[in-house]
PDB file of C-alpha atoms in Angstrom:
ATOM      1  CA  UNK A   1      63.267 127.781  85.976  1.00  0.00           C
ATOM      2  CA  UNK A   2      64.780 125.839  82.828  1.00  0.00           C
ATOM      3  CA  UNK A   3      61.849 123.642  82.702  1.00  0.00           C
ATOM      4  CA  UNK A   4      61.719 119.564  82.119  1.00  0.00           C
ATOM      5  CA  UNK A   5      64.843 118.442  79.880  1.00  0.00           C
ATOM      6  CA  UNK A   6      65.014 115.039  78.967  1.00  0.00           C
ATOM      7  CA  UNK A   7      68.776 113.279  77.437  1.00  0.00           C
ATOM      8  CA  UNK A   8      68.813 112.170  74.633  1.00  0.00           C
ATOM      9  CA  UNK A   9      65.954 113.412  72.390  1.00  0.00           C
ATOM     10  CA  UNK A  10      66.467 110.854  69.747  1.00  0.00           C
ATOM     11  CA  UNK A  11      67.384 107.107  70.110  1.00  0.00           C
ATOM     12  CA  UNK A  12      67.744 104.672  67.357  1.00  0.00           C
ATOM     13  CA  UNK A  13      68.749 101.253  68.354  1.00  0.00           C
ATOM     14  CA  UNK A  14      68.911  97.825  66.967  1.00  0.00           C
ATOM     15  CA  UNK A  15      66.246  95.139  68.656  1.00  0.00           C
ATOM     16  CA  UNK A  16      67.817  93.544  71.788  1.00  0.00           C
ATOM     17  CA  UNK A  17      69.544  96.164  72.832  1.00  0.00           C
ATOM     18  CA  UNK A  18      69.606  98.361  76.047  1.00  0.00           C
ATOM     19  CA  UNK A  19      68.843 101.897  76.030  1.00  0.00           C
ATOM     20  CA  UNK A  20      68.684 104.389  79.201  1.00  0.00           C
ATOM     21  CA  UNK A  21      66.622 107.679  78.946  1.00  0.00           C
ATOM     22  CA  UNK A  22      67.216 110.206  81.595  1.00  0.00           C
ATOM     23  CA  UNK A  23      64.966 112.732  82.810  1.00  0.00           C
ATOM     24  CA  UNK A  24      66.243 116.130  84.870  1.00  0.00           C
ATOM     25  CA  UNK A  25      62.711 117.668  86.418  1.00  0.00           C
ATOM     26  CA  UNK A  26      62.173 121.213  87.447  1.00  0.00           C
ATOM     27  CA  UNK A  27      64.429 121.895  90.335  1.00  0.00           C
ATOM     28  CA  UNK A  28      61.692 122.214  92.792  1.00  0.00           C
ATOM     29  CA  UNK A  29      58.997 119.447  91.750  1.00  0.00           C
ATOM     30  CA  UNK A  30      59.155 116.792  94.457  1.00  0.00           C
ATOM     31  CA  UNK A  31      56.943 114.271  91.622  1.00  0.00           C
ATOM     32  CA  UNK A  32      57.746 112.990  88.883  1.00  0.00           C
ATOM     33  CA  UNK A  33      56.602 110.981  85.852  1.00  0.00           C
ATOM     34  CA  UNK A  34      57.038 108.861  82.330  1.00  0.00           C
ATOM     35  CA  UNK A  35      54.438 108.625  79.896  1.00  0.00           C
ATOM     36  CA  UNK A  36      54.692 106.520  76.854  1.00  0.00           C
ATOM     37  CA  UNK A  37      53.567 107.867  73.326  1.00  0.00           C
ATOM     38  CA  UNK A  38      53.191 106.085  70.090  1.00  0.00           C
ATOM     39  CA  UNK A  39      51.753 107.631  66.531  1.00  0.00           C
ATOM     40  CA  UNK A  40      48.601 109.040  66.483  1.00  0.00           C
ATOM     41  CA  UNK A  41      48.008 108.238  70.418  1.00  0.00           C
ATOM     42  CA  UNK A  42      47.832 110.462  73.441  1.00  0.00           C
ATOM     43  CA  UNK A  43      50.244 109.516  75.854  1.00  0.00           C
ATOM     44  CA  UNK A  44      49.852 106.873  78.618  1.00  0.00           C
ATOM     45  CA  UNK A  45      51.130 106.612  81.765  1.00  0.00           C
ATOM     46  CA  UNK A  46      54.257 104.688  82.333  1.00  0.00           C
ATOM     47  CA  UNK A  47      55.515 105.148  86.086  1.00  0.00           C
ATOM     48  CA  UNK A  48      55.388 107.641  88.787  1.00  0.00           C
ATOM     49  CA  UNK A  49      57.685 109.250  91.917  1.00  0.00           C
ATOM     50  CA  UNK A  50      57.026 110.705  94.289  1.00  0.00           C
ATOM     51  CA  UNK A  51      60.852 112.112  95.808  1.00  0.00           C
ATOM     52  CA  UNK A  52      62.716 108.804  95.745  1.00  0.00           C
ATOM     53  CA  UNK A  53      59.714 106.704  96.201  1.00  0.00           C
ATOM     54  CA  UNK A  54      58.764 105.151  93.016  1.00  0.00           C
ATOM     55  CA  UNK A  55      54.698 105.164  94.028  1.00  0.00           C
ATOM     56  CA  UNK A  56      52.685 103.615  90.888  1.00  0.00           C
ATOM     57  CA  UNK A  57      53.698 101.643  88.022  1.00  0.00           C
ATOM     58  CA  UNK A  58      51.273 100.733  84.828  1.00  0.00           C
ATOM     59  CA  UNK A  59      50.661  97.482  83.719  1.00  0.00           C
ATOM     60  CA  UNK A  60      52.251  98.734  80.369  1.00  0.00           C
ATOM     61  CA  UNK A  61      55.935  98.623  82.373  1.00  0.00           C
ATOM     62  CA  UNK A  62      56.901  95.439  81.720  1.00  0.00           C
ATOM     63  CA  UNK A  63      59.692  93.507  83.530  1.00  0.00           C
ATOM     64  CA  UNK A  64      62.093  94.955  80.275  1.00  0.00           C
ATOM     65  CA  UNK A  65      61.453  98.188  81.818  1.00  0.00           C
ATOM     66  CA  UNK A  66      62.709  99.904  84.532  1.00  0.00           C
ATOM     67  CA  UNK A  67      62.714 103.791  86.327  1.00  0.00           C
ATOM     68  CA  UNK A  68      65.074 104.892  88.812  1.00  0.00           C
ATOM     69  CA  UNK A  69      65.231 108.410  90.914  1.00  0.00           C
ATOM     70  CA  UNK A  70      68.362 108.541  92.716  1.00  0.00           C
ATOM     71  CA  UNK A  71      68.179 110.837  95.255  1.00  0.00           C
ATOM     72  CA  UNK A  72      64.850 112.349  94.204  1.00  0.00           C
ATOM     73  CA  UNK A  73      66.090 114.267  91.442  1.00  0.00           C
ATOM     74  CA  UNK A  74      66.724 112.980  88.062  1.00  0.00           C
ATOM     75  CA  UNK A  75      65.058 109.891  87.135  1.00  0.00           C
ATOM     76  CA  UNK A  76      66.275 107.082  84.142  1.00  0.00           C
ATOM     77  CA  UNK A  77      64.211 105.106  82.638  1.00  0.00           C
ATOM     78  CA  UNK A  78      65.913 101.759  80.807  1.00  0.00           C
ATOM     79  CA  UNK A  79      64.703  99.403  78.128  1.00  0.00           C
ATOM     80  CA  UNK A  80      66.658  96.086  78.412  1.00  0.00           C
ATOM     81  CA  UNK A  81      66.311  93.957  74.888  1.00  0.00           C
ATOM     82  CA  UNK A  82      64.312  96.484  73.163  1.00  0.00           C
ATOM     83  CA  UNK A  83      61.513  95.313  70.813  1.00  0.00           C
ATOM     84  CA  UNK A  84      60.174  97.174  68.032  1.00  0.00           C
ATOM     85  CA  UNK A  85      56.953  97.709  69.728  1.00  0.00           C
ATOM     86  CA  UNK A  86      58.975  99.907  72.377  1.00  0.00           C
ATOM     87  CA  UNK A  87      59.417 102.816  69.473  1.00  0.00           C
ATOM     88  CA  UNK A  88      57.640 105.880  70.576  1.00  0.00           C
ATOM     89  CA  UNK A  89      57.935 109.110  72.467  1.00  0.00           C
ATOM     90  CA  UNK A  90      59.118 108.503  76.136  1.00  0.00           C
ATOM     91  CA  UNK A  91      57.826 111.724  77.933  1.00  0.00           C
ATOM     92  CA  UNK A  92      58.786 112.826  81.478  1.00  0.00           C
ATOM     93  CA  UNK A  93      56.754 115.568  83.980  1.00  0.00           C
ATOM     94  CA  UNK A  94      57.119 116.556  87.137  1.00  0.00           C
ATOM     95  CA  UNK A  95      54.932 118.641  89.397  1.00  0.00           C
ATOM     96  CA  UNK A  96      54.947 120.188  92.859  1.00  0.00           C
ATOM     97  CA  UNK A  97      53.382 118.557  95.646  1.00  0.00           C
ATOM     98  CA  UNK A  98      51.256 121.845  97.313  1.00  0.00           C
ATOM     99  CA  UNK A  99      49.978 120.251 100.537  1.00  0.00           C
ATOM    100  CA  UNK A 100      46.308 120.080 100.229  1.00  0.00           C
ATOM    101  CA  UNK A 101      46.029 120.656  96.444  1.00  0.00           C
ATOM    102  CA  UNK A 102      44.101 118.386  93.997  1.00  0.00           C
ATOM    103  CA  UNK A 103      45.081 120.616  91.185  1.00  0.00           C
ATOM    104  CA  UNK A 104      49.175 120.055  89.679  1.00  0.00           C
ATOM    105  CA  UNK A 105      50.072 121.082  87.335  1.00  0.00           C
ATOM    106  CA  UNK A 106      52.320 118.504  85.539  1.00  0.00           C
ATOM    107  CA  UNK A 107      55.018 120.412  82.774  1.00  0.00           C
ATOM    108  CA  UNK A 108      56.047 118.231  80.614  1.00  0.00           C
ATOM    109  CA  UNK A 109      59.923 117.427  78.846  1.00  0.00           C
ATOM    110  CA  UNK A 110      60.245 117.573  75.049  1.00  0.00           C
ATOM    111  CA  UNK A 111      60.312 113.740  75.441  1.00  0.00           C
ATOM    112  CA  UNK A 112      63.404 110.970  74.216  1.00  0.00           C
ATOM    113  CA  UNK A 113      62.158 109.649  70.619  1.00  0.00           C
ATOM    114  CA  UNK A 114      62.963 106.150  70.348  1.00  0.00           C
ATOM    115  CA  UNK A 115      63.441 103.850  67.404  1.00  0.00           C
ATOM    116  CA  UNK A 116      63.868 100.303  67.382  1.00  0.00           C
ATOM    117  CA  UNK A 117      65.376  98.700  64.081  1.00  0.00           C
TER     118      UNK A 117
ATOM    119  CA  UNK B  15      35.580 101.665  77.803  1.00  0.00           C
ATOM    120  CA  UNK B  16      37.398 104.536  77.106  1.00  0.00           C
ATOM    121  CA  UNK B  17      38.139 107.315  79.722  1.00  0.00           C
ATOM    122  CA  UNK B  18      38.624 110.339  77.374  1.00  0.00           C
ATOM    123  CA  UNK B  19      37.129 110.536  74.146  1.00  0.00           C
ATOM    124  CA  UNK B  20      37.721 112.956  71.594  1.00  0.00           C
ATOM    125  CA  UNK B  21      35.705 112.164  68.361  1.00  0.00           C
ATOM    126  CA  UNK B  22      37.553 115.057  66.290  1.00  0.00           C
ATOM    127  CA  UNK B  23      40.654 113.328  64.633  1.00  0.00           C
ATOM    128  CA  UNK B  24      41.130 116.728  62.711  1.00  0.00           C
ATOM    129  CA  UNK B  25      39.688 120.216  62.733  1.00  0.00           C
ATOM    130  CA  UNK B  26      40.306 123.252  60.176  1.00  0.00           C
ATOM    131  CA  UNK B  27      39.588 126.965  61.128  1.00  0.00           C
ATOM    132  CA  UNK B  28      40.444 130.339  59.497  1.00  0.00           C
ATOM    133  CA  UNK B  29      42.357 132.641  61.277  1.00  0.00           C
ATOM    134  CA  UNK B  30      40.661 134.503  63.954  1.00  0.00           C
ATOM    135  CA  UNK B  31      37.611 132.786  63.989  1.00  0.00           C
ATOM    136  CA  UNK B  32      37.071 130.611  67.007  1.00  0.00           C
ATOM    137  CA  UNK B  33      37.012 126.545  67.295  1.00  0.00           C
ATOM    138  CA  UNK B  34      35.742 124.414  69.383  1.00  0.00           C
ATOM    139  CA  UNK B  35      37.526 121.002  70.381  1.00  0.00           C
ATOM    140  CA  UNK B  36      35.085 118.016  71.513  1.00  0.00           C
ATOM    141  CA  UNK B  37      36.409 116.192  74.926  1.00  0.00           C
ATOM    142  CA  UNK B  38      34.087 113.512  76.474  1.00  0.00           C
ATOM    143  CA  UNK B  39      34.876 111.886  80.117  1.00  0.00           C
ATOM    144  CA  UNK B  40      34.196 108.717  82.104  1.00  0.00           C
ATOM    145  CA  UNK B  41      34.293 108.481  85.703  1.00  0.00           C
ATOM    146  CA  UNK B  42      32.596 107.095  88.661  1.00  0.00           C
ATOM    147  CA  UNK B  43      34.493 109.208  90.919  1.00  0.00           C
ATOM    148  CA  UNK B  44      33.283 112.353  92.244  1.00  0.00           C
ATOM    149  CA  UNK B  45      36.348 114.547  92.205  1.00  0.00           C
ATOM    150  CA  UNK B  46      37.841 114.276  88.986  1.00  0.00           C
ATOM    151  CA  UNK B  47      39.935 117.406  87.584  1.00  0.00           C
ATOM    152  CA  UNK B  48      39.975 117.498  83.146  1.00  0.00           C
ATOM    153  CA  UNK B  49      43.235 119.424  81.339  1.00  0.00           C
ATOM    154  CA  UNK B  50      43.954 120.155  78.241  1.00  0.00           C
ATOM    155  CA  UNK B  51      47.143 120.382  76.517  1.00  0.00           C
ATOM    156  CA  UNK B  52      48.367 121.092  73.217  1.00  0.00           C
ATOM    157  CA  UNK B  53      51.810 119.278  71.595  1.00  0.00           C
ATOM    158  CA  UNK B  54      53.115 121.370  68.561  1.00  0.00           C
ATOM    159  CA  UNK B  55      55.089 119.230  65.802  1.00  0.00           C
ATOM    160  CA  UNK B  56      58.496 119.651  68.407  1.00  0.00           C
ATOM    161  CA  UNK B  57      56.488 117.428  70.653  1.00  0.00           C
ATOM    162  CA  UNK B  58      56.922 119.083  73.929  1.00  0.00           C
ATOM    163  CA  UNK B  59      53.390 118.821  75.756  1.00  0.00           C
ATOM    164  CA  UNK B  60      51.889 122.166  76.635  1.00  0.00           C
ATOM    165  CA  UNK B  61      49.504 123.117  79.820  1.00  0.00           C
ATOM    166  CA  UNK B  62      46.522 124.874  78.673  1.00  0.00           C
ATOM    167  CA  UNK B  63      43.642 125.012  81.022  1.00  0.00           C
ATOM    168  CA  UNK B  64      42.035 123.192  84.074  1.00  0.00           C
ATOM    169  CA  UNK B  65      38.605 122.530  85.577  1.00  0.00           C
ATOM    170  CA  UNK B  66      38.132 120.773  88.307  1.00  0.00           C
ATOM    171  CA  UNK B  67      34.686 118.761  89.418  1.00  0.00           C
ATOM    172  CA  UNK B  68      33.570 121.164  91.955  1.00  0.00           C
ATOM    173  CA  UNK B  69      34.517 124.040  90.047  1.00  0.00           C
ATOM    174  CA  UNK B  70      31.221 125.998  89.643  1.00  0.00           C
ATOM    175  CA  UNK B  71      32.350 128.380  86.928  1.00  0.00           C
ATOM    176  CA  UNK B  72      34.202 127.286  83.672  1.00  0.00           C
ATOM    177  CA  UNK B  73      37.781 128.218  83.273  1.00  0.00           C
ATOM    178  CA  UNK B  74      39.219 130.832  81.318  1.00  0.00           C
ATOM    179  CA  UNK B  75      42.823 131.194  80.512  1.00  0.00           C
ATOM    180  CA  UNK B  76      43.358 134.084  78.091  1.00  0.00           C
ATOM    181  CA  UNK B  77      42.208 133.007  74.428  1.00  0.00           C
ATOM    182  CA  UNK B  78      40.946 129.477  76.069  1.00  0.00           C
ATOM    183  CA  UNK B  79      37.966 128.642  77.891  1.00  0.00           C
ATOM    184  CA  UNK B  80      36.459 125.423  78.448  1.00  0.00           C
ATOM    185  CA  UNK B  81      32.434 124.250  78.247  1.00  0.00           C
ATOM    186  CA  UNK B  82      32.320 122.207  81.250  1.00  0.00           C
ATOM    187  CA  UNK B  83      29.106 120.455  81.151  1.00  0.00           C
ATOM    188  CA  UNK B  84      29.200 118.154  83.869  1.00  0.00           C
ATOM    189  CA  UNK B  85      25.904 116.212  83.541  1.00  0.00           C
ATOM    190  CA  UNK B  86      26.997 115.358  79.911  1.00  0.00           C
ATOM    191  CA  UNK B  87      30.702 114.677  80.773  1.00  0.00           C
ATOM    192  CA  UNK B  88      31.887 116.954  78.511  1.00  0.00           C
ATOM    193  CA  UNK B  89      34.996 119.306  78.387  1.00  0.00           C
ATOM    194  CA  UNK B  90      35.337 121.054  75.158  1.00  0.00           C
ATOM    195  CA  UNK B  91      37.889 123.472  74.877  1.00  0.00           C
ATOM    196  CA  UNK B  92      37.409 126.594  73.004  1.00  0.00           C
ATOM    197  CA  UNK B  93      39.776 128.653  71.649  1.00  0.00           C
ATOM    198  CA  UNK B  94      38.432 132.155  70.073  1.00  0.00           C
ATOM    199  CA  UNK B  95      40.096 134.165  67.561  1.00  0.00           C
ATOM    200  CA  UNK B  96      42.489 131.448  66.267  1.00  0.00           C
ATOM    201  CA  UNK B  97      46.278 132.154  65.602  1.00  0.00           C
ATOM    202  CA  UNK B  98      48.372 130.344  62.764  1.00  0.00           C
ATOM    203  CA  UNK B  99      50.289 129.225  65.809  1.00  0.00           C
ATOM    204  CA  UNK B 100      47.694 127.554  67.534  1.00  0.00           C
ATOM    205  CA  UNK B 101      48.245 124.768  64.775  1.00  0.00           C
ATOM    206  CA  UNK B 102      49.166 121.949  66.790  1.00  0.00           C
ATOM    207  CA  UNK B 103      47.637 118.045  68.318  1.00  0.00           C
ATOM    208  CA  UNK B 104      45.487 119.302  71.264  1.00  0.00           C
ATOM    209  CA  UNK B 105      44.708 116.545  73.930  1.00  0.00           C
ATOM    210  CA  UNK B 106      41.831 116.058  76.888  1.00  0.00           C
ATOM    211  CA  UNK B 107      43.457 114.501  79.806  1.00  0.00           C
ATOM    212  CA  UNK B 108      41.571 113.901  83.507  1.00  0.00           C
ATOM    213  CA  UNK B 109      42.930 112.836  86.893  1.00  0.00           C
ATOM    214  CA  UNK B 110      40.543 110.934  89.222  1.00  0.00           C
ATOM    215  CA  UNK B 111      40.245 110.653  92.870  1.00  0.00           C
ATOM    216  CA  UNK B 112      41.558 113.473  94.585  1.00  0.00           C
ATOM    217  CA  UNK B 113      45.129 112.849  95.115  1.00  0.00           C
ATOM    218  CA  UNK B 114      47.425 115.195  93.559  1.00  0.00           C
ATOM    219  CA  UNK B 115      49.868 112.353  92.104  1.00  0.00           C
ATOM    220  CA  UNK B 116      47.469 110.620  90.044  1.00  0.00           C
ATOM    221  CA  UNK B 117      48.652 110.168  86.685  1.00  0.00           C
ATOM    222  CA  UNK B 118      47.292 111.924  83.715  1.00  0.00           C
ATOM    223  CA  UNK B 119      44.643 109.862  81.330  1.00  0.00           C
ATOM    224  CA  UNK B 120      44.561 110.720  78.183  1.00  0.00           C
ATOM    225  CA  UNK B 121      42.298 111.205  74.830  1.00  0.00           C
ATOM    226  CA  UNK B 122      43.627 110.334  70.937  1.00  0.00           C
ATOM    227  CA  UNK B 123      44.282 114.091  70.526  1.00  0.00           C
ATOM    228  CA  UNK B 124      42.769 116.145  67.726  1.00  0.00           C
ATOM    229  CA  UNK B 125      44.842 118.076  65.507  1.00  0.00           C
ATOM    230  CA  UNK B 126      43.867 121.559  64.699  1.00  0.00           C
ATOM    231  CA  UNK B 127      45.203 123.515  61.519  1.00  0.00           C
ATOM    232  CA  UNK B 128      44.730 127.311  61.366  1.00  0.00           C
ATOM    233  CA  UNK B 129      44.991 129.132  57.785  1.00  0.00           C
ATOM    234  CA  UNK B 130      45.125 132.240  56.977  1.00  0.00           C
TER     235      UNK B 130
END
């Protein structure tokens, strides 16, 4: 078990510009997600998969934003014309999906830090 | 209205004395399930504790235990006999409904510094 990893973990980019994030869960976690965290905030939620399946989106994912999970493992997350207000800490967690469970544990990625110029 | 409220923007303790780290809920649902985590400067989010809405005992985990008082919607997470490594942004978080893919809510954070 190597845990979340998350490529890269710092982004600077000029406004406009397209950046892709890329997430690689915990081999056996069938779910996975993107939060979204700026200074001094907790994070919020950004999207979420369940295998392939991309299951629940937040009103925060605009139509510059999109999340893929090819295959149901790794998932991407791109910014198309990044704005300023897209800096922050991109995080990605996965869980398990125990049939019958309320309780998941989601572990958590050391996140993709983003800065927009 | 906010979901998860934590009031603390900043708490100091000694080492080895124990803290305790204020975490208010909203929710109309009945099965609800409240984490903590704690993000050290390197950022990487950190699983501390759960308690779930049925749960009739508070949960321990080691040095952590949380004050689930359910009738004031509070979750405050304890931690007793503080470590200089405990330093670090602690957050409340809560899942509603009872489906297992709900997506985390989360507070502000507080940030805790331990001296010695």
């Amino acid at each position: 078990d190597t845990g979340v990893s998350q490529d890269p973990r710092h982004k600077i980019t000029k406004r406009g510009q397209n950046v892709t994030f890329r997430c690689d869960p915990i081999s056996e976690h069938n779910r996975l997600y993107w939060y979204r965290q700026t200074l001094g905030q907790g994070p919020e939620f950004l999207t979420y998969f369940q295998n392939e399946a991309q299951l629940e989106k937040s009103r925060l994912l605009s139509d510059r934003f999109s999340a893929e999970r090819p295959k149901g493992s790794f998932s991407t997350l791109e910014i198309q014309r990044t704005e300023q207000g897209d800096s922050a800490m991109y995080l990605c967690a996965s869980s398990r999906d125990p049939a019958g469970a309320f309780y998941n544990e989601q572990f958590f990625g050391p996140g993709t830090r983003l800065t927009v110029l | 209205a906010q979901k998860i409220t934590q009031t603390q923007p900043g708490m100091f303790v000694q080492e080895k004395e124990a803290v305790t780290l204020d975490c208010t809920y909203d929710t109309s649902d009945p099965s609800y399930g409240l984490f903590w985590y704690k993000q050290p400067s390197s950022g990487e989010m950190i699983f501390l504790i759960y308690q779930g809405s049925y749960d009739q005992q508070n949960a321990t985990e080691g040095r952590y235990s949380l004050n689930f008082q359910k009738a004031r919607k509070s979750a405050n997470l304890v931690i007793s006999a503080s470590q200089l490594g405990d330093s670090a942004m602690y957050f409340c978080a809560m899942r509603e409904g009872n489906q297992a893919g709900t997506a985390l809510i989360f507070g502000k954070g507080t940030t805790l510094s331990v001296s010695s």
